[in-house]
Amino acid sequence: MKKISIFVSGNGTNLQRIAEYFANDPEVKIVNVVCNNPKAYSIERAKNLGIPLRMITREEFKSEAFTQEMQRLDLDLIVLAGFLWKIPETLIKAFPKKIINIHPALLPKYGGKGFYGEHVHEAVVAAKEAYSGITIHYVNEVYDSGEIIFQTQVALDKDETPDSLAAKIHRLEQANFPVVIEKLLKQKD
Ligand code: GAR
């Protein structure tokens, strides 16, 4: 049995998709959802999906006690699915190559502090890029700079808007994120 924890800050479409993808897989269990934002729609989703929810404050998140709490869950993978806080060093050290993030652009472009969600798509459209895409990568101490596991791209149309690009990127995320997670979990057998 592989155990994963999913960290979220917002809407939670990736959380929903991952949970549905593994719903009938007895080998994979989402043991909890960790959320830092009391207004996140992800909270409703976690409740509806019947997954234990752990709300965190910034203080708690940085604490040794939180890292130990996560260690006690005996996790195979921590999945950042639209989670917007920087991961503290103590957690990264406790889970080497076991924390992954999805980023809605082709890193190393359009990454780093401030580049999240729609801000990324606005910048990509403003720069008239021919392509954008998604990057799934390991998490290290520096925002959006860990080893890349998977990327795939999509072309921008002439009249692309940040909203239309966001929809394209969400489709790529929905199609690919659970599959990449599954491959990583199976590699760890
Ligand atoms: C996703 O597009 C994800 O790539 C992005 O936030 C969105 C969350 O959507 N993550 C980042 O920008 C991280 N820097 P969701 O809450 O509906 O899954």
PDB file of C-alpha atoms and ligand atoms in Angstrom:
ATOM      1  CA  MET A   1       0.000   0.000   0.000  1.00  0.00           C
ATOM      2  CA  LYS A   2       1.414   3.378  -1.059  1.00  0.00           C
ATOM      3  CA  LYS A   3       0.477   6.373   1.015  1.00  0.00           C
ATOM      4  CA  ILE A   4       0.309   9.932  -0.209  1.00  0.00           C
ATOM      5  CA  SER A   5      -0.505  13.291   1.307  1.00  0.00           C
ATOM      6  CA  ILE A   6      -1.791  16.118  -0.869  1.00  0.00           C
ATOM      7  CA  PHE A   7      -1.044  19.753   0.020  1.00  0.00           C
ATOM      8  CA  VAL A   8      -3.432  22.414  -1.314  1.00  0.00           C
ATOM      9  CA  SER A   9      -4.153  26.142  -1.070  1.00  0.00           C
ATOM     10  CA  GLY A  10      -6.952  26.777  -3.542  1.00  0.00           C
ATOM     11  CA  ASN A  11      -9.671  25.340  -5.740  1.00  0.00           C
ATOM     12  CA  GLY A  12      -8.399  21.767  -5.667  1.00  0.00           C
ATOM     13  CA  THR A  13      -9.184  20.549  -9.176  1.00  0.00           C
ATOM     14  CA  ASN A  14      -5.955  18.551  -9.100  1.00  0.00           C
ATOM     15  CA  LEU A  15      -6.815  17.122  -5.685  1.00  0.00           C
ATOM     16  CA  GLN A  16     -10.208  16.045  -7.034  1.00  0.00           C
ATOM     17  CA  ARG A  17      -8.743  14.432 -10.109  1.00  0.00           C
ATOM     18  CA  ILE A  18      -6.006  12.569  -8.218  1.00  0.00           C
ATOM     19  CA  ALA A  19      -8.504  11.295  -5.643  1.00  0.00           C
ATOM     20  CA  GLU A  20     -10.873  10.063  -8.350  1.00  0.00           C
ATOM     21  CA  TYR A  21      -8.038   8.463 -10.299  1.00  0.00           C
ATOM     22  CA  PHE A  22      -6.951   6.375  -7.308  1.00  0.00           C
ATOM     23  CA  ALA A  23     -10.428   5.803  -5.841  1.00  0.00           C
ATOM     24  CA  ASN A  24     -10.569   2.200  -7.021  1.00  0.00           C
ATOM     25  CA  ASP A  25      -6.900   1.391  -6.569  1.00  0.00           C
ATOM     26  CA  PRO A  26      -6.408  -0.633  -3.377  1.00  0.00           C
ATOM     27  CA  GLU A  27      -2.655  -0.057  -3.621  1.00  0.00           C
ATOM     28  CA  VAL A  28      -2.784   3.746  -3.254  1.00  0.00           C
ATOM     29  CA  LYS A  29      -4.281   5.674  -0.366  1.00  0.00           C
ATOM     30  CA  ILE A  30      -4.534   9.433   0.116  1.00  0.00           C
ATOM     31  CA  VAL A  31      -4.023   9.561   3.866  1.00  0.00           C
ATOM     32  CA  ASN A  32      -4.736  13.254   4.270  1.00  0.00           C
ATOM     33  CA  VAL A  33      -5.102  16.653   2.680  1.00  0.00           C
ATOM     34  CA  VAL A  34      -3.020  19.462   4.180  1.00  0.00           C
ATOM     35  CA  CYS A  35      -4.447  22.930   3.591  1.00  0.00           C
ATOM     36  CA  ASN A  36      -3.123  26.354   4.582  1.00  0.00           C
ATOM     37  CA  ASN A  37      -6.061  28.466   3.430  1.00  0.00           C
ATOM     38  CA  PRO A  38      -9.332  28.504   5.400  1.00  0.00           C
ATOM     39  CA  LYS A  39     -11.140  29.896   2.327  1.00  0.00           C
ATOM     40  CA  ALA A  40      -9.953  27.204  -0.086  1.00  0.00           C
ATOM     41  CA  TYR A  41     -12.628  25.263  -1.963  1.00  0.00           C
ATOM     42  CA  SER A  42     -10.291  22.278  -1.522  1.00  0.00           C
ATOM     43  CA  ILE A  43     -11.682  21.986   2.020  1.00  0.00           C
ATOM     44  CA  GLU A  44     -15.145  21.146   0.644  1.00  0.00           C
ATOM     45  CA  ARG A  45     -13.613  18.735  -1.804  1.00  0.00           C
ATOM     46  CA  ALA A  46     -11.626  16.900   0.872  1.00  0.00           C
ATOM     47  CA  LYS A  47     -14.782  16.587   2.999  1.00  0.00           C
ATOM     48  CA  ASN A  48     -16.844  15.321   0.072  1.00  0.00           C
ATOM     49  CA  LEU A  49     -14.119  12.864  -0.844  1.00  0.00           C
ATOM     50  CA  GLY A  50     -13.976  11.626   2.736  1.00  0.00           C
ATOM     51  CA  ILE A  51     -10.267  12.358   3.112  1.00  0.00           C
ATOM     52  CA  PRO A  52      -8.984  13.554   6.509  1.00  0.00           C
ATOM     53  CA  LEU A  53      -8.208  17.259   6.408  1.00  0.00           C
ATOM     54  CA  ARG A  54      -5.340  18.913   8.267  1.00  0.00           C
ATOM     55  CA  MET A  55      -5.528  22.718   8.376  1.00  0.00           C
ATOM     56  CA  ILE A  56      -2.217  24.384   9.174  1.00  0.00           C
ATOM     57  CA  THR A  57      -1.021  27.787  10.298  1.00  0.00           C
ATOM     58  CA  ARG A  58       2.293  29.167   9.088  1.00  0.00           C
ATOM     59  CA  GLU A  59       3.849  28.685  12.539  1.00  0.00           C
ATOM     60  CA  GLU A  60       2.787  25.052  12.711  1.00  0.00           C
ATOM     61  CA  PHE A  61       3.900  24.371   9.172  1.00  0.00           C
ATOM     62  CA  LYS A  62       7.460  25.476   9.900  1.00  0.00           C
ATOM     63  CA  SER A  63       7.665  23.511  13.135  1.00  0.00           C
ATOM     64  CA  GLU A  64       9.601  20.342  13.790  1.00  0.00           C
ATOM     65  CA  ALA A  65       6.400  18.928  15.286  1.00  0.00           C
ATOM     66  CA  PHE A  66       4.578  19.139  11.945  1.00  0.00           C
ATOM     67  CA  THR A  67       7.428  17.364  10.156  1.00  0.00           C
ATOM     68  CA  GLN A  68       7.313  14.626  12.784  1.00  0.00           C
ATOM     69  CA  GLU A  69       3.545  14.365  12.398  1.00  0.00           C
ATOM     70  CA  MET A  70       4.010  13.816   8.666  1.00  0.00           C
ATOM     71  CA  GLN A  71       6.773  11.274   9.296  1.00  0.00           C
ATOM     72  CA  ARG A  72       4.446   9.274  11.511  1.00  0.00           C
ATOM     73  CA  LEU A  73       2.106   8.870   8.529  1.00  0.00           C
ATOM     74  CA  ASP A  74       4.790   6.766   6.824  1.00  0.00           C
ATOM     75  CA  LEU A  75       4.276   8.526   3.480  1.00  0.00           C
ATOM     76  CA  ASP A  76       5.638   7.418   0.131  1.00  0.00           C
ATOM     77  CA  LEU A  77       4.948  10.773  -1.495  1.00  0.00           C
ATOM     78  CA  ILE A  78       3.885  14.325  -0.649  1.00  0.00           C
ATOM     79  CA  VAL A  79       2.098  15.922  -3.587  1.00  0.00           C
ATOM     80  CA  LEU A  80       1.881  19.714  -3.827  1.00  0.00           C
ATOM     81  CA  ALA A  81      -1.249  20.375  -5.884  1.00  0.00           C
ATOM     82  CA  GLY A  82      -1.591  24.142  -6.027  1.00  0.00           C
ATOM     83  CA  PHE A  83       0.101  24.655  -2.644  1.00  0.00           C
ATOM     84  CA  LEU A  84       1.536  28.135  -2.374  1.00  0.00           C
ATOM     85  CA  TRP A  85       3.806  28.202   0.668  1.00  0.00           C
ATOM     86  CA  LYS A  86       7.506  27.508   0.490  1.00  0.00           C
ATOM     87  CA  ILE A  87       8.308  24.117   1.983  1.00  0.00           C
ATOM     88  CA  PRO A  88      10.474  24.378   5.126  1.00  0.00           C
ATOM     89  CA  GLU A  89      13.902  22.792   5.095  1.00  0.00           C
ATOM     90  CA  THR A  90      13.037  20.428   7.930  1.00  0.00           C
ATOM     91  CA  LEU A  91      10.268  18.841   5.834  1.00  0.00           C
ATOM     92  CA  ILE A  92      12.447  18.643   2.714  1.00  0.00           C
ATOM     93  CA  LYS A  93      15.223  16.921   4.679  1.00  0.00           C
ATOM     94  CA  ALA A  94      12.742  14.447   6.185  1.00  0.00           C
ATOM     95  CA  PHE A  95      11.332  13.509   2.749  1.00  0.00           C
ATOM     96  CA  PRO A  96      14.223  13.406   0.273  1.00  0.00           C
ATOM     97  CA  LYS A  97      12.908  12.937  -3.304  1.00  0.00           C
ATOM     98  CA  LYS A  98       9.468  12.326  -1.848  1.00  0.00           C
ATOM     99  CA  ILE A  99       7.942  15.783  -2.350  1.00  0.00           C
ATOM    100  CA  ILE A 100       6.729  16.748  -5.818  1.00  0.00           C
ATOM    101  CA  ASN A 101       5.094  19.890  -7.171  1.00  0.00           C
ATOM    102  CA  ILE A 102       3.113  20.732 -10.276  1.00  0.00           C
ATOM    103  CA  HIS A 103       3.817  24.076 -11.906  1.00  0.00           C
ATOM    104  CA  PRO A 104       1.620  25.542 -14.662  1.00  0.00           C
ATOM    105  CA  ALA A 105       4.447  26.531 -17.046  1.00  0.00           C
ATOM    106  CA  LEU A 106       7.562  25.178 -18.688  1.00  0.00           C
ATOM    107  CA  LEU A 107      10.166  25.648 -15.964  1.00  0.00           C
ATOM    108  CA  PRO A 108      12.741  27.138 -15.642  1.00  0.00           C
ATOM    109  CA  LYS A 109      10.730  29.864 -17.391  1.00  0.00           C
ATOM    110  CA  TYR A 110       7.940  31.547 -15.417  1.00  0.00           C
ATOM    111  CA  GLY A 111       8.906  30.016 -12.078  1.00  0.00           C
ATOM    112  CA  GLY A 112       9.925  31.361  -8.702  1.00  0.00           C
ATOM    113  CA  LYS A 113       8.250  33.503  -6.093  1.00  0.00           C
ATOM    114  CA  GLY A 114       5.102  35.273  -7.319  1.00  0.00           C
ATOM    115  CA  PHE A 115       4.644  32.972 -10.296  1.00  0.00           C
ATOM    116  CA  TYR A 116       1.582  30.941  -9.432  1.00  0.00           C
ATOM    117  CA  GLY A 117      -1.831  30.305 -10.907  1.00  0.00           C
ATOM    118  CA  GLU A 118      -3.144  33.042 -13.188  1.00  0.00           C
ATOM    119  CA  HIS A 119      -0.036  35.208 -12.724  1.00  0.00           C
ATOM    120  CA  VAL A 120       1.902  32.640 -14.700  1.00  0.00           C
ATOM    121  CA  HIS A 121      -0.598  32.605 -17.568  1.00  0.00           C
ATOM    122  CA  GLU A 122      -0.771  36.413 -17.681  1.00  0.00           C
ATOM    123  CA  ALA A 123       3.017  36.601 -18.017  1.00  0.00           C
ATOM    124  CA  VAL A 124       3.171  33.887 -20.677  1.00  0.00           C
ATOM    125  CA  VAL A 125       0.459  35.556 -22.802  1.00  0.00           C
ATOM    126  CA  ALA A 126       2.008  39.033 -22.339  1.00  0.00           C
ATOM    127  CA  ALA A 127       5.351  37.680 -23.566  1.00  0.00           C
ATOM    128  CA  LYS A 128       3.620  36.218 -26.668  1.00  0.00           C
ATOM    129  CA  GLU A 129       5.184  32.814 -26.082  1.00  0.00           C
ATOM    130  CA  ALA A 130       4.483  30.213 -28.758  1.00  0.00           C
ATOM    131  CA  TYR A 131       4.165  27.456 -26.137  1.00  0.00           C
ATOM    132  CA  SER A 132       3.397  26.920 -22.487  1.00  0.00           C
ATOM    133  CA  GLY A 133       2.862  23.717 -20.553  1.00  0.00           C
ATOM    134  CA  ILE A 134       3.209  21.975 -17.226  1.00  0.00           C
ATOM    135  CA  THR A 135       6.192  20.869 -15.173  1.00  0.00           C
ATOM    136  CA  ILE A 136       6.170  18.234 -12.465  1.00  0.00           C
ATOM    137  CA  HIS A 137       9.335  18.375 -10.380  1.00  0.00           C
ATOM    138  CA  TYR A 138      10.916  17.357  -7.102  1.00  0.00           C
ATOM    139  CA  VAL A 139      10.896  20.058  -4.451  1.00  0.00           C
ATOM    140  CA  ASN A 140      14.133  21.417  -3.047  1.00  0.00           C
ATOM    141  CA  GLU A 141      15.023  24.484  -0.977  1.00  0.00           C
ATOM    142  CA  VAL A 142      14.600  26.935  -3.878  1.00  0.00           C
ATOM    143  CA  TYR A 143      11.150  27.680  -5.369  1.00  0.00           C
ATOM    144  CA  ASP A 144      10.432  25.810  -8.617  1.00  0.00           C
ATOM    145  CA  SER A 145      14.006  24.664  -9.170  1.00  0.00           C
ATOM    146  CA  GLY A 146      14.110  20.975  -8.180  1.00  0.00           C
ATOM    147  CA  GLU A 147      14.866  18.177 -10.628  1.00  0.00           C
ATOM    148  CA  ILE A 148      12.274  17.948 -13.402  1.00  0.00           C
ATOM    149  CA  ILE A 149      10.331  14.682 -13.612  1.00  0.00           C
ATOM    150  CA  PHE A 150       7.904  15.468 -16.430  1.00  0.00           C
ATOM    151  CA  GLN A 151       7.006  18.255 -18.850  1.00  0.00           C
ATOM    152  CA  THR A 152       4.525  18.550 -21.645  1.00  0.00           C
ATOM    153  CA  GLN A 153       3.615  21.536 -23.743  1.00  0.00           C
ATOM    154  CA  VAL A 154       0.732  23.115 -25.588  1.00  0.00           C
ATOM    155  CA  ALA A 155       0.704  25.784 -28.306  1.00  0.00           C
ATOM    156  CA  LEU A 156      -0.755  29.226 -27.692  1.00  0.00           C
ATOM    157  CA  ASP A 157      -3.324  30.463 -30.209  1.00  0.00           C
ATOM    158  CA  LYS A 158      -3.006  33.908 -31.803  1.00  0.00           C
ATOM    159  CA  ASP A 159      -5.885  35.221 -29.692  1.00  0.00           C
ATOM    160  CA  GLU A 160      -4.935  33.337 -26.517  1.00  0.00           C
ATOM    161  CA  THR A 161      -5.995  34.977 -23.235  1.00  0.00           C
ATOM    162  CA  PRO A 162      -4.797  34.135 -19.720  1.00  0.00           C
ATOM    163  CA  ASP A 163      -8.166  32.477 -19.093  1.00  0.00           C
ATOM    164  CA  SER A 164      -8.138  30.346 -22.220  1.00  0.00           C
ATOM    165  CA  LEU A 165      -4.540  29.344 -21.520  1.00  0.00           C
ATOM    166  CA  ALA A 166      -5.449  28.450 -17.929  1.00  0.00           C
ATOM    167  CA  ALA A 167      -8.146  26.103 -19.258  1.00  0.00           C
ATOM    168  CA  LYS A 168      -5.639  24.416 -21.578  1.00  0.00           C
ATOM    169  CA  ILE A 169      -3.135  24.020 -18.753  1.00  0.00           C
ATOM    170  CA  HIS A 170      -5.753  22.568 -16.426  1.00  0.00           C
ATOM    171  CA  ARG A 171      -6.592  19.969 -19.061  1.00  0.00           C
ATOM    172  CA  LEU A 172      -2.913  19.010 -19.292  1.00  0.00           C
ATOM    173  CA  GLU A 173      -2.697  18.779 -15.507  1.00  0.00           C
ATOM    174  CA  GLN A 174      -5.807  16.615 -15.271  1.00  0.00           C
ATOM    175  CA  ALA A 175      -4.539  14.260 -17.950  1.00  0.00           C
ATOM    176  CA  ASN A 176      -0.982  13.896 -16.688  1.00  0.00           C
ATOM    177  CA  PHE A 177      -0.573  14.519 -12.968  1.00  0.00           C
ATOM    178  CA  PRO A 178      -2.207  11.318 -11.643  1.00  0.00           C
ATOM    179  CA  VAL A 179      -0.385   9.206 -14.224  1.00  0.00           C
ATOM    180  CA  VAL A 180       3.003  10.643 -13.231  1.00  0.00           C
ATOM    181  CA  ILE A 181       2.189  10.106  -9.533  1.00  0.00           C
ATOM    182  CA  GLU A 182       1.265   6.499 -10.252  1.00  0.00           C
ATOM    183  CA  LYS A 183       4.531   5.906 -12.142  1.00  0.00           C
ATOM    184  CA  LEU A 184       6.575   7.380  -9.289  1.00  0.00           C
ATOM    185  CA  LEU A 185       4.782   5.231  -6.718  1.00  0.00           C
ATOM    186  CA  LYS A 186       5.273   2.071  -8.768  1.00  0.00           C
ATOM    187  CA  GLN A 187       8.984   2.883  -9.267  1.00  0.00           C
ATOM    188  CA  LYS A 188       9.345   2.882  -5.501  1.00  0.00           C
ATOM    189  CA  ASP A 189       8.284  -0.780  -5.238  1.00  0.00           C
TER     190      ASP A 189
HETATM  191  C1  GAR B   1      -2.567  24.542 -10.761  1.00  0.00           C
HETATM  192  O1  GAR B   1      -2.676  25.056 -12.068  1.00  0.00           O
HETATM  193  C2  GAR B   1      -1.114  24.383 -10.375  1.00  0.00           C
HETATM  194  O2  GAR B   1      -0.293  24.079 -11.467  1.00  0.00           O
HETATM  195  C3  GAR B   1      -0.791  25.753  -9.845  1.00  0.00           C
HETATM  196  O3  GAR B   1      -1.925  26.129  -9.125  1.00  0.00           O
HETATM  197  C4  GAR B   1      -3.083  25.558  -9.755  1.00  0.00           C
HETATM  198  C5  GAR B   1      -3.939  24.942  -8.690  1.00  0.00           C
HETATM  199  O4  GAR B   1      -5.177  24.539  -9.207  1.00  0.00           O
HETATM  200  N1  GAR B   1       0.383  25.722  -9.034  1.00  0.00           N
HETATM  201  C6  GAR B   1       1.229  26.747  -8.955  1.00  0.00           C
HETATM  202  O5  GAR B   1       1.065  27.790  -9.549  1.00  0.00           O
HETATM  203  C7  GAR B   1       2.438  26.487  -8.058  1.00  0.00           C
HETATM  204  N2  GAR B   1       3.421  27.519  -8.225  1.00  0.00           N
HETATM  205  P1  GAR B   1      -6.126  23.585  -8.392  1.00  0.00           P
HETATM  206  O6  GAR B   1      -6.193  24.135  -6.957  1.00  0.00           O
HETATM  207  O7  GAR B   1      -7.448  23.693  -9.056  1.00  0.00           O
HETATM  208  O8  GAR B   1      -5.555  22.196  -8.428  1.00  0.00           O
END
